[in-house]
Amino acid sequence: MINLEIPKKFKPLASQANQVATEVFRPISRKYDEAEHSYPKELDMLASLIDGMNEGSDIGGAGAAGVRRESSNGDGGENRNGSNLSTVLGIIELCWGDVGLLLSMPRQGLGNSAIASVATDEQLERYGGKWAAMAITEPEAGSDSAAIRTTAELDGDEYVLNGEKIFVTSGDRADLIVVWATLDRSKGRAAIKSFIVERDNPGLKLDRLEHKLGIRASDTANFTLQDCRVPKEALLGDPEVKEKGFAGVMETFDNTRPLVAAMAVGVTRAALEETRRRLAEAGVEVDYSVPALSQHAAAARFLEMEADYEASWLLTLQAAWMADNGKPNSLQASMAKAKAGRTCVEVTLGCVELCGAVGYGENELLEKWARDSKILDIFEGTQQIQLLIVARQLLGKTSSELR
Amino acid sequence: MTTTTDTDKTVAERGMGVGLRALNWLAGSDLLDRIRIRKGVERALFQGTKGGFRTATAAGRTFKAAQQLGKPARQARSKSKGLFDVTPDDEQQMFVEAGRTFAEAEVRPAALTADSERKTPPELLAQMAELGVNMLGVPEELGGVMHEQAAVTSVLIGEALAHGDMGIAYAALAPGAVATAIGLWGSAEQEATYLPAFTGEDVPAAALAILEPRPLFDPLKPETKARREGEDWVLTGAKSLLARATECELFVIAADAEGIGPALFVVESGTKGLEIEDEPAMGLRAAATGRLLIEDARIPGSALLGEGSPADYVECIDRARIAWCGLAVGTAQAVLDYVIPYVNERQAFGEPISNRQGVAFAVSELGIEGSGMRLATYRAASRADRGEDFAREAAIARRLCSVKGMKIGSDGVQLLGGHGFVKEHPVERWYRDLRAAGVMEGALLV
């Protein structure tokens, strides 16, 4: 039966996450935007709390820990609301607080998500409870992740990694870094594997931390891997070089894209709520039953933005719900990411415009959200990459036909 | 240019009496003959002048109260298990299957002719009535089939039929709006008088008349007035774009009621003071849209729908918007389904045009925004069924279906290029129809 509301059983979780956002994130939001590269120590205690929430619960957490796909067959089975949905709901609330701080949450990195999604039981045991960052992008390979040049060579019981990685979120703070590398550059994407590298590995050298437009609470590290040796068991998933291998790696993104979409939804809502309040102070309120074009232009604009927000929110929840029910959701995950990412940018910038100097000035957070938002339309697959994935799926095209 | 004499005046000239010189130039130009469209132009002019003629409303049947219940019957609210779910229930699935099958086999093939002739074949309407589309809002006690409120079901059926054709869907679903309005808000007497007709075989044409012909129309401020005269109400005003207007036997009319504010009135077509004027539009042509002119139409005090509560009135406006969204979602999906094989087959520069990002990304946008429209519409409808507030959700769905729906209609034509502009392909019709979702008020109801 169609019901597109937050499930009753997840309301406590959402409200808890909202309290965290209100009490912990918002008060330090500006502080770490200004103090780029300093570690938000306030998050340590919170991270322990979230670990507790994640522990053995079907509800998942507020972060990126629980994105394993359900194996049950979606059709005919009982409708399930599981960890994908609860995680998305938690992330929305936390990013309503501050997306940069969420990205800095210990043990909630995208690397954790990758490990949770594809690791063997042994690997889960070995690396569980640690903070894992994700290193994919290279100076010459962004969206085209099949073009990565970092190599991994088997030498006895170890792989030896060599290459350069950029844009590693929380790379310096994490315990582990999931590094994408190729076993054989001549074999293309089939040879690309991910490897877990401990942060204190002597072959892993921090080059620098980036200075950024937004999400400045979250550190972005660049590394050089020089004869970086990891045990054979550090390879995530199947070590065989075969055609389906890369697809498996990419499937991780079907699970993580709704999470990034959720981040965008959270930031969008923050900006809309603040703008609604500011407009009301200025004497403009949205009346939902009066036609948009018969209202104040600012109200009509607000309604337009709220409508795009709603579409993003629903697409995001749908993608997560499909994952919970074992339905293939690659299409819907990319739709959600595309819609939520661009909506976040358009809405946060629109809110700054509507609020004028109040929106643009640093006394309020609106201008910060308008800077934070841009990355959400870029990482985990840019807007253009999402459109490409959606188009290939809808048109039934391969990546060689539609490039 | 020659001057026309009285004897060779065309129908158009006599009827319109404006823009004569321009018309004359057009008529005298051999350009028309060269491109062989003279016949069409003359017919179009004739149609244009028809607007000047008014016809009486349909004679209409006599509505008589059958067995009357002590208090009005109402459908139950639906109950949710409290879980997020995008899947329709089994019963809804059944309606969807039936609707889709019918739309594909019967509606789509009839759409081009129905659009150009401005008429939906009566046998098609009868078949859709058999599917039960007009009685979704009729409570069980009065012969209805749905125990619970059926906003979601109505949306799903509207979506399925509009995938075939929006104009035909409008023609078919319009009477149901009147039945649903009476089933939701009518008094026991109104229910007993009017609802049985909607559950039988010969369902009357009927219209929920809210939209008025002026820019920036706000349904909360209708200019149609209802003034008190003794026990009676006297209505004056005009209502736009009613489906099958000349056939309508029953109207539910929105008017600013003296001492109440905006309210709905049940008016039978035989009432003195009602006239129909043809009102062809850009789209929805299969629905043979017409304008209802109301001049001092006297109706009994009991014609006020229900208790004339302002909350009911606003709910009616919002429910109608959800219904139009349902149609827009179906037509938007039709665009996507049509465009995909076209861009995959159409060759340019030695390969399918869909191999180019400029084309492929436009298809992605159709898919993304169409999905957003659908989910927002479902959310609004399901909230209505559960008895939750849905004004916000209805407004949001309407914005999406108006803005994105129109963009989808426009891109559908664009992706076919010049071929999209000609009637050989249905996208030009969908372009015209999709504009309706943001324009229409009332007329349909979930």
CSV table of N, CA, C and O in Angstrom, one decimal, chain A residues 134-216:
chain,number,residue,atom,x,y,z
A,134,MET,N,38.0,6.8,1.6
A,134,MET,CA,38.0,6.2,0.2
A,134,MET,C,38.9,7.0,-0.7
A,134,MET,O,38.7,8.2,-0.8
A,135,ALA,N,39.8,6.3,-1.4
A,135,ALA,CA,40.7,7.0,-2.3
A,135,ALA,C,40.5,6.4,-3.7
A,135,ALA,O,41.0,5.3,-4.0
A,136,ILE,N,39.8,7.1,-4.6
A,136,ILE,CA,39.6,6.7,-5.9
A,136,ILE,C,40.2,7.7,-6.9
A,136,ILE,O,41.0,7.3,-7.8
A,137,THR,N,39.9,9.0,-6.8
A,137,THR,CA,40.3,10.0,-7.7
A,137,THR,C,41.8,10.1,-7.8
A,137,THR,O,42.5,10.1,-6.8
A,138,GLU,N,42.3,10.4,-9.0
A,138,GLU,CA,43.7,10.7,-9.3
A,138,GLU,C,43.7,12.0,-10.1
A,138,GLU,O,42.7,12.4,-10.7
A,139,PRO,N,44.9,12.6,-10.1
A,139,PRO,CA,45.0,13.9,-10.9
A,139,PRO,C,44.5,13.7,-12.3
A,139,PRO,O,43.9,14.6,-12.9
A,140,GLU,N,44.7,12.5,-12.9
A,140,GLU,CA,44.3,12.3,-14.3
A,140,GLU,C,43.1,11.4,-14.5
A,140,GLU,O,42.7,11.0,-15.6
A,141,ALA,N,42.4,11.1,-13.4
A,141,ALA,CA,41.2,10.2,-13.5
A,141,ALA,C,40.2,10.6,-12.4
A,141,ALA,O,40.4,10.4,-11.2
A,142,GLY,N,39.2,11.3,-12.9
A,142,GLY,CA,38.1,11.7,-12.0
A,142,GLY,C,36.9,10.8,-12.1
A,142,GLY,O,36.8,9.7,-11.7
A,143,SER,N,35.9,11.3,-12.9
A,143,SER,CA,34.7,10.5,-13.2
A,143,SER,C,35.1,9.2,-13.9
A,143,SER,O,34.4,8.2,-13.7
A,144,ASP,N,36.1,9.3,-14.7
A,144,ASP,CA,36.5,8.1,-15.4
A,144,ASP,C,37.3,7.2,-14.6
A,144,ASP,O,38.6,7.1,-14.7
A,145,SER,N,36.7,6.5,-13.6
A,145,SER,CA,37.5,5.8,-12.6
A,145,SER,C,38.2,4.5,-13.2
A,145,SER,O,39.1,4.0,-12.7
A,146,ALA,N,37.7,4.1,-14.4
A,146,ALA,CA,38.4,3.0,-15.1
A,146,ALA,C,39.8,3.4,-15.6
A,146,ALA,O,40.6,2.5,-15.9
A,147,ALA,N,40.1,4.7,-15.6
A,147,ALA,CA,41.3,5.2,-16.1
A,147,ALA,C,42.4,5.3,-15.1
A,147,ALA,O,43.5,5.9,-15.3
A,148,ILE,N,42.2,4.8,-13.9
A,148,ILE,CA,43.1,5.1,-12.8
A,148,ILE,C,44.5,4.4,-13.1
A,148,ILE,O,44.5,3.4,-13.7
A,149,ARG,N,45.5,5.1,-12.6
A,149,ARG,CA,46.9,4.6,-13.0
A,149,ARG,C,47.6,4.0,-11.8
A,149,ARG,O,48.7,3.4,-11.9
A,150,THR,N,47.1,4.1,-10.6
A,150,THR,CA,47.7,3.5,-9.4
A,150,THR,C,47.7,2.0,-9.6
A,150,THR,O,46.7,1.4,-10.0
A,151,THR,N,48.9,1.4,-9.4
A,151,THR,CA,49.1,0.0,-9.7
A,151,THR,C,49.2,-0.8,-8.5
A,151,THR,O,49.6,-0.3,-7.4
A,152,ALA,N,48.8,-2.1,-8.6
A,152,ALA,CA,49.0,-3.0,-7.5
A,152,ALA,C,49.6,-4.3,-8.1
A,152,ALA,O,49.1,-4.9,-9.0
A,153,GLU,N,50.8,-4.6,-7.5
A,153,GLU,CA,51.5,-5.8,-8.1
A,153,GLU,C,51.7,-6.8,-6.9
A,153,GLU,O,52.0,-6.4,-5.8
A,154,LEU,N,51.4,-8.0,-7.3
A,154,LEU,CA,51.5,-9.1,-6.3
A,154,LEU,C,53.0,-9.4,-6.1
A,154,LEU,O,53.6,-9.7,-7.1
A,155,ASP,N,53.4,-9.4,-4.9
A,155,ASP,CA,54.8,-9.8,-4.6
A,155,ASP,C,54.8,-10.7,-3.4
A,155,ASP,O,54.7,-10.2,-2.3
A,156,GLY,N,54.8,-12.0,-3.7
A,156,GLY,CA,54.7,-13.0,-2.6
A,156,GLY,C,53.3,-12.9,-2.0
A,156,GLY,O,52.3,-13.0,-2.6
A,157,ASP,N,53.3,-12.6,-0.7
A,157,ASP,CA,52.0,-12.6,0.0
A,157,ASP,C,51.5,-11.1,0.2
A,157,ASP,O,50.6,-10.9,0.9
A,158,GLU,N,52.1,-10.2,-0.6
A,158,GLU,CA,51.8,-8.8,-0.5
A,158,GLU,C,51.5,-8.2,-1.8
A,158,GLU,O,52.0,-8.6,-2.8
A,159,TYR,N,50.6,-7.2,-1.8
A,159,TYR,CA,50.5,-6.3,-3.0
A,159,TYR,C,51.3,-5.1,-2.7
A,159,TYR,O,51.4,-4.6,-1.6
A,160,VAL,N,51.9,-4.6,-3.8
A,160,VAL,CA,52.7,-3.4,-3.7
A,160,VAL,C,52.0,-2.3,-4.6
A,160,VAL,O,51.8,-2.4,-5.8
A,161,LEU,N,51.6,-1.2,-3.9
A,161,LEU,CA,50.8,-0.2,-4.5
A,161,LEU,C,51.7,1.0,-4.8
A,161,LEU,O,52.5,1.5,-4.0
A,162,ASN,N,51.5,1.6,-6.0
A,162,ASN,CA,52.2,2.8,-6.5
A,162,ASN,C,51.3,3.7,-7.2
A,162,ASN,O,50.6,3.3,-8.1
A,163,GLY,N,51.3,5.0,-6.9
A,163,GLY,CA,50.5,5.9,-7.6
A,163,GLY,C,50.2,7.2,-6.7
A,163,GLY,O,50.8,7.4,-5.7
A,164,GLU,N,49.2,8.0,-7.2
A,164,GLU,CA,48.9,9.2,-6.6
A,164,GLU,C,47.4,9.3,-6.4
A,164,GLU,O,46.6,9.0,-7.3
A,165,LYS,N,46.9,9.7,-5.2
A,165,LYS,CA,45.5,9.8,-5.0
A,165,LYS,C,45.1,11.2,-4.4
A,165,LYS,O,45.8,11.7,-3.5
A,166,ILE,N,44.1,11.8,-5.0
A,166,ILE,CA,43.7,13.1,-4.5
A,166,ILE,C,42.2,13.0,-4.0
A,166,ILE,O,41.5,12.1,-4.2
A,167,PHE,N,41.8,14.1,-3.4
A,167,PHE,CA,40.4,14.3,-2.9
A,167,PHE,C,40.0,13.1,-2.0
A,167,PHE,O,38.9,12.6,-2.1
A,168,VAL,N,40.8,12.8,-1.0
A,168,VAL,CA,40.5,11.7,-0.1
A,168,VAL,C,39.8,12.3,1.1
A,168,VAL,O,40.5,12.9,1.9
A,169,THR,N,38.5,12.2,1.2
A,169,THR,CA,37.8,12.8,2.4
A,169,THR,C,38.3,12.1,3.7
A,169,THR,O,38.3,10.9,3.8
A,170,SER,N,38.6,13.0,4.6
A,170,SER,CA,39.1,12.5,6.0
A,170,SER,C,40.3,11.6,5.8
A,170,SER,O,40.6,10.8,6.7
A,171,GLY,N,41.0,11.7,4.8
A,171,GLY,CA,42.2,10.8,4.5
A,171,GLY,C,43.2,10.9,5.6
A,171,GLY,O,43.8,9.8,5.9
A,172,ASP,N,43.5,12.0,6.1
A,172,ASP,CA,44.5,12.1,7.2
A,172,ASP,C,44.0,11.7,8.5
A,172,ASP,O,44.8,11.2,9.4
A,173,ARG,N,42.7,11.8,8.7
A,173,ARG,CA,42.2,11.4,10.1
A,173,ARG,C,41.8,10.0,10.2
A,173,ARG,O,41.8,9.5,11.3
A,174,ALA,N,41.5,9.3,9.1
A,174,ALA,CA,41.0,7.9,9.2
A,174,ALA,C,42.1,6.9,9.6
A,174,ALA,O,43.3,7.2,9.5
A,175,ASP,N,41.6,5.8,10.0
A,175,ASP,CA,42.6,4.7,10.4
A,175,ASP,C,43.0,3.9,9.1
A,175,ASP,O,44.0,3.3,9.0
A,176,LEU,N,42.0,3.8,8.2
A,176,LEU,CA,42.2,3.0,7.0
A,176,LEU,C,41.9,3.8,5.7
A,176,LEU,O,41.0,4.7,5.8
A,177,ILE,N,42.5,3.5,4.6
A,177,ILE,CA,42.1,4.1,3.4
A,177,ILE,C,41.9,3.0,2.3
A,177,ILE,O,42.7,2.1,2.1
A,178,VAL,N,40.7,3.0,1.8
A,178,VAL,CA,40.4,2.1,0.7
A,178,VAL,C,40.9,2.7,-0.6
A,178,VAL,O,40.4,3.7,-1.1
A,179,VAL,N,41.9,2.0,-1.1
A,179,VAL,CA,42.6,2.6,-2.3
A,179,VAL,C,42.2,1.8,-3.6
A,179,VAL,O,42.3,0.5,-3.6
A,180,TRP,N,41.8,2.5,-4.6
A,180,TRP,CA,41.5,1.8,-5.9
A,180,TRP,C,42.8,1.7,-6.7
A,180,TRP,O,43.4,2.8,-6.9
A,181,ALA,N,43.1,0.5,-7.2
A,181,ALA,CA,44.3,0.4,-8.0
A,181,ALA,C,44.0,-0.7,-9.0
A,181,ALA,O,43.2,-1.5,-8.9
A,182,THR,N,44.9,-0.7,-10.1
A,182,THR,CA,44.7,-1.7,-11.1
A,182,THR,C,45.8,-2.8,-11.0
A,182,THR,O,47.0,-2.5,-10.7
A,183,LEU,N,45.3,-4.0,-11.2
A,183,LEU,CA,46.3,-5.1,-11.2
A,183,LEU,C,47.0,-5.2,-12.5
A,183,LEU,O,48.1,-5.8,-12.6
A,184,ASP,N,46.5,-4.7,-13.6
A,184,ASP,CA,47.1,-4.8,-14.9
A,184,ASP,C,46.4,-3.7,-15.8
A,184,ASP,O,45.3,-3.9,-16.2
A,185,ARG,N,47.2,-2.6,-16.1
A,185,ARG,CA,46.6,-1.5,-16.8
A,185,ARG,C,46.1,-1.9,-18.2
A,185,ARG,O,45.1,-1.3,-18.7
A,186,SER,N,46.7,-3.0,-18.7
A,186,SER,CA,46.3,-3.4,-20.1
A,186,SER,C,44.9,-4.1,-20.1
A,186,SER,O,44.3,-4.2,-21.1
A,187,LYS,N,44.4,-4.5,-18.9
A,187,LYS,CA,43.2,-5.2,-18.9
A,187,LYS,C,42.0,-4.3,-18.6
A,187,LYS,O,40.9,-4.8,-18.3
A,188,GLY,N,42.2,-3.0,-18.5
A,188,GLY,CA,41.1,-2.1,-18.3
A,188,GLY,C,40.4,-2.2,-17.0
A,188,GLY,O,41.0,-2.6,-16.0
A,189,ARG,N,39.1,-2.0,-17.0
A,189,ARG,CA,38.3,-1.9,-15.8
A,189,ARG,C,38.2,-3.2,-15.0
A,189,ARG,O,38.0,-3.2,-13.8
A,190,ALA,N,38.3,-4.3,-15.8
A,190,ALA,CA,38.2,-5.6,-15.1
A,190,ALA,C,39.3,-5.8,-14.1
A,190,ALA,O,39.1,-6.6,-13.1
A,191,ALA,N,40.4,-5.1,-14.2
A,191,ALA,CA,41.6,-5.3,-13.3
A,191,ALA,C,41.6,-4.4,-12.2
A,191,ALA,O,42.5,-4.4,-11.3
A,192,ILE,N,40.6,-3.5,-12.1
A,192,ILE,CA,40.6,-2.5,-11.0
A,192,ILE,C,40.0,-3.2,-9.7
A,192,ILE,O,38.9,-3.8,-9.7
A,193,LYS,N,40.8,-3.1,-8.6
A,193,LYS,CA,40.4,-3.6,-7.3
A,193,LYS,C,40.5,-2.6,-6.3
A,193,LYS,O,41.3,-1.6,-6.4
A,194,SER,N,39.9,-2.8,-5.1
A,194,SER,CA,40.2,-1.9,-4.0
A,194,SER,C,40.9,-2.6,-2.9
A,194,SER,O,40.7,-3.8,-2.6
A,195,PHE,N,41.8,-1.8,-2.3
A,195,PHE,CA,42.7,-2.4,-1.2
A,195,PHE,C,42.6,-1.6,0.0
A,195,PHE,O,42.5,-0.3,0.0
A,196,ILE,N,42.7,-2.3,1.1
A,196,ILE,CA,42.6,-1.5,2.4
A,196,ILE,C,44.0,-1.3,2.9
A,196,ILE,O,44.8,-2.2,3.1
A,197,VAL,N,44.3,0.0,3.0
A,197,VAL,CA,45.7,0.4,3.4
A,197,VAL,C,45.6,1.1,4.8
A,197,VAL,O,44.7,2.0,5.0
A,198,GLU,N,46.4,0.6,5.8
A,198,GLU,CA,46.4,1.3,7.1
A,198,GLU,C,47.0,2.7,6.9
A,198,GLU,O,48.0,2.9,6.2
A,199,ARG,N,46.5,3.6,7.7
A,199,ARG,CA,46.9,5.0,7.5
A,199,ARG,C,48.4,5.1,7.9
A,199,ARG,O,49.2,6.0,7.3
A,200,ASP,N,48.9,4.3,8.8
A,200,ASP,CA,50.3,4.4,9.3
A,200,ASP,C,51.3,3.6,8.4
A,200,ASP,O,52.4,3.5,8.8
A,201,ASN,N,50.8,3.1,7.3
A,201,ASN,CA,51.7,2.4,6.4
A,201,ASN,C,52.7,3.4,5.9
A,201,ASN,O,52.4,4.4,5.4
A,202,PRO,N,54.0,3.0,6.0
A,202,PRO,CA,55.1,3.9,5.7
A,202,PRO,C,55.1,4.3,4.2
A,202,PRO,O,55.7,5.3,3.8
A,203,GLY,N,54.5,3.4,3.3
A,203,GLY,CA,54.4,3.7,1.9
A,203,GLY,C,53.4,4.7,1.5
A,203,GLY,O,53.2,5.1,0.3
A,204,LEU,N,52.6,5.2,2.5
A,204,LEU,CA,51.5,6.1,2.2
A,204,LEU,C,51.9,7.5,2.7
A,204,LEU,O,52.0,7.7,3.9
A,205,LYS,N,52.1,8.4,1.8
A,205,LYS,CA,52.7,9.7,2.2
A,205,LYS,C,51.6,10.8,1.9
A,205,LYS,O,51.2,11.0,0.8
A,206,LEU,N,51.3,11.6,3.0
A,206,LEU,CA,50.4,12.7,2.8
A,206,LEU,C,51.1,13.9,2.1
A,206,LEU,O,52.1,14.3,2.5
A,207,ASP,N,50.6,14.3,1.0
A,207,ASP,CA,51.1,15.4,0.3
A,207,ASP,C,50.6,16.7,0.8
A,207,ASP,O,51.4,17.6,1.1
A,208,ARG,N,49.3,16.9,0.9
A,208,ARG,CA,48.8,18.1,1.4
A,208,ARG,C,47.3,18.0,1.7
A,208,ARG,O,46.6,17.0,1.3
A,209,LEU,N,46.7,18.9,2.5
A,209,LEU,CA,45.3,19.1,2.7
A,209,LEU,C,44.8,20.2,1.9
A,209,LEU,O,45.4,21.3,1.9
A,210,GLU,N,43.7,20.0,1.2
A,210,GLU,CA,43.1,21.1,0.3
A,210,GLU,C,42.4,22.2,1.1
A,210,GLU,O,41.9,22.0,2.1
A,211,HIS,N,42.5,23.4,0.5
A,211,HIS,CA,41.6,24.5,1.0
A,211,HIS,C,40.5,24.6,0.0
A,211,HIS,O,40.6,24.6,-1.2
A,212,LYS,N,39.2,24.6,0.6
A,212,LYS,CA,38.1,24.4,-0.3
A,212,LYS,C,37.0,25.5,-0.2
A,212,LYS,O,37.0,26.3,0.7
A,213,LEU,N,36.1,25.4,-1.2
A,213,LEU,CA,34.9,26.3,-1.3
A,213,LEU,C,34.0,26.1,-0.1
A,213,LEU,O,33.4,27.0,0.5
A,214,GLY,N,33.8,24.8,0.2
A,214,GLY,CA,32.8,24.5,1.3
A,214,GLY,C,33.2,23.2,2.0
A,214,GLY,O,34.4,22.7,1.8
A,215,ILE,N,32.3,22.6,2.7
A,215,ILE,CA,32.6,21.5,3.6
A,215,ILE,C,34.0,21.5,4.2
A,215,ILE,O,34.8,20.6,4.1
A,216,ARG,N,34.3,22.7,4.8
A,216,ARG,CA,35.7,22.9,5.2
A,216,ARG,C,36.0,22.2,6.5
A,216,ARG,O,37.1,22.1,6.9
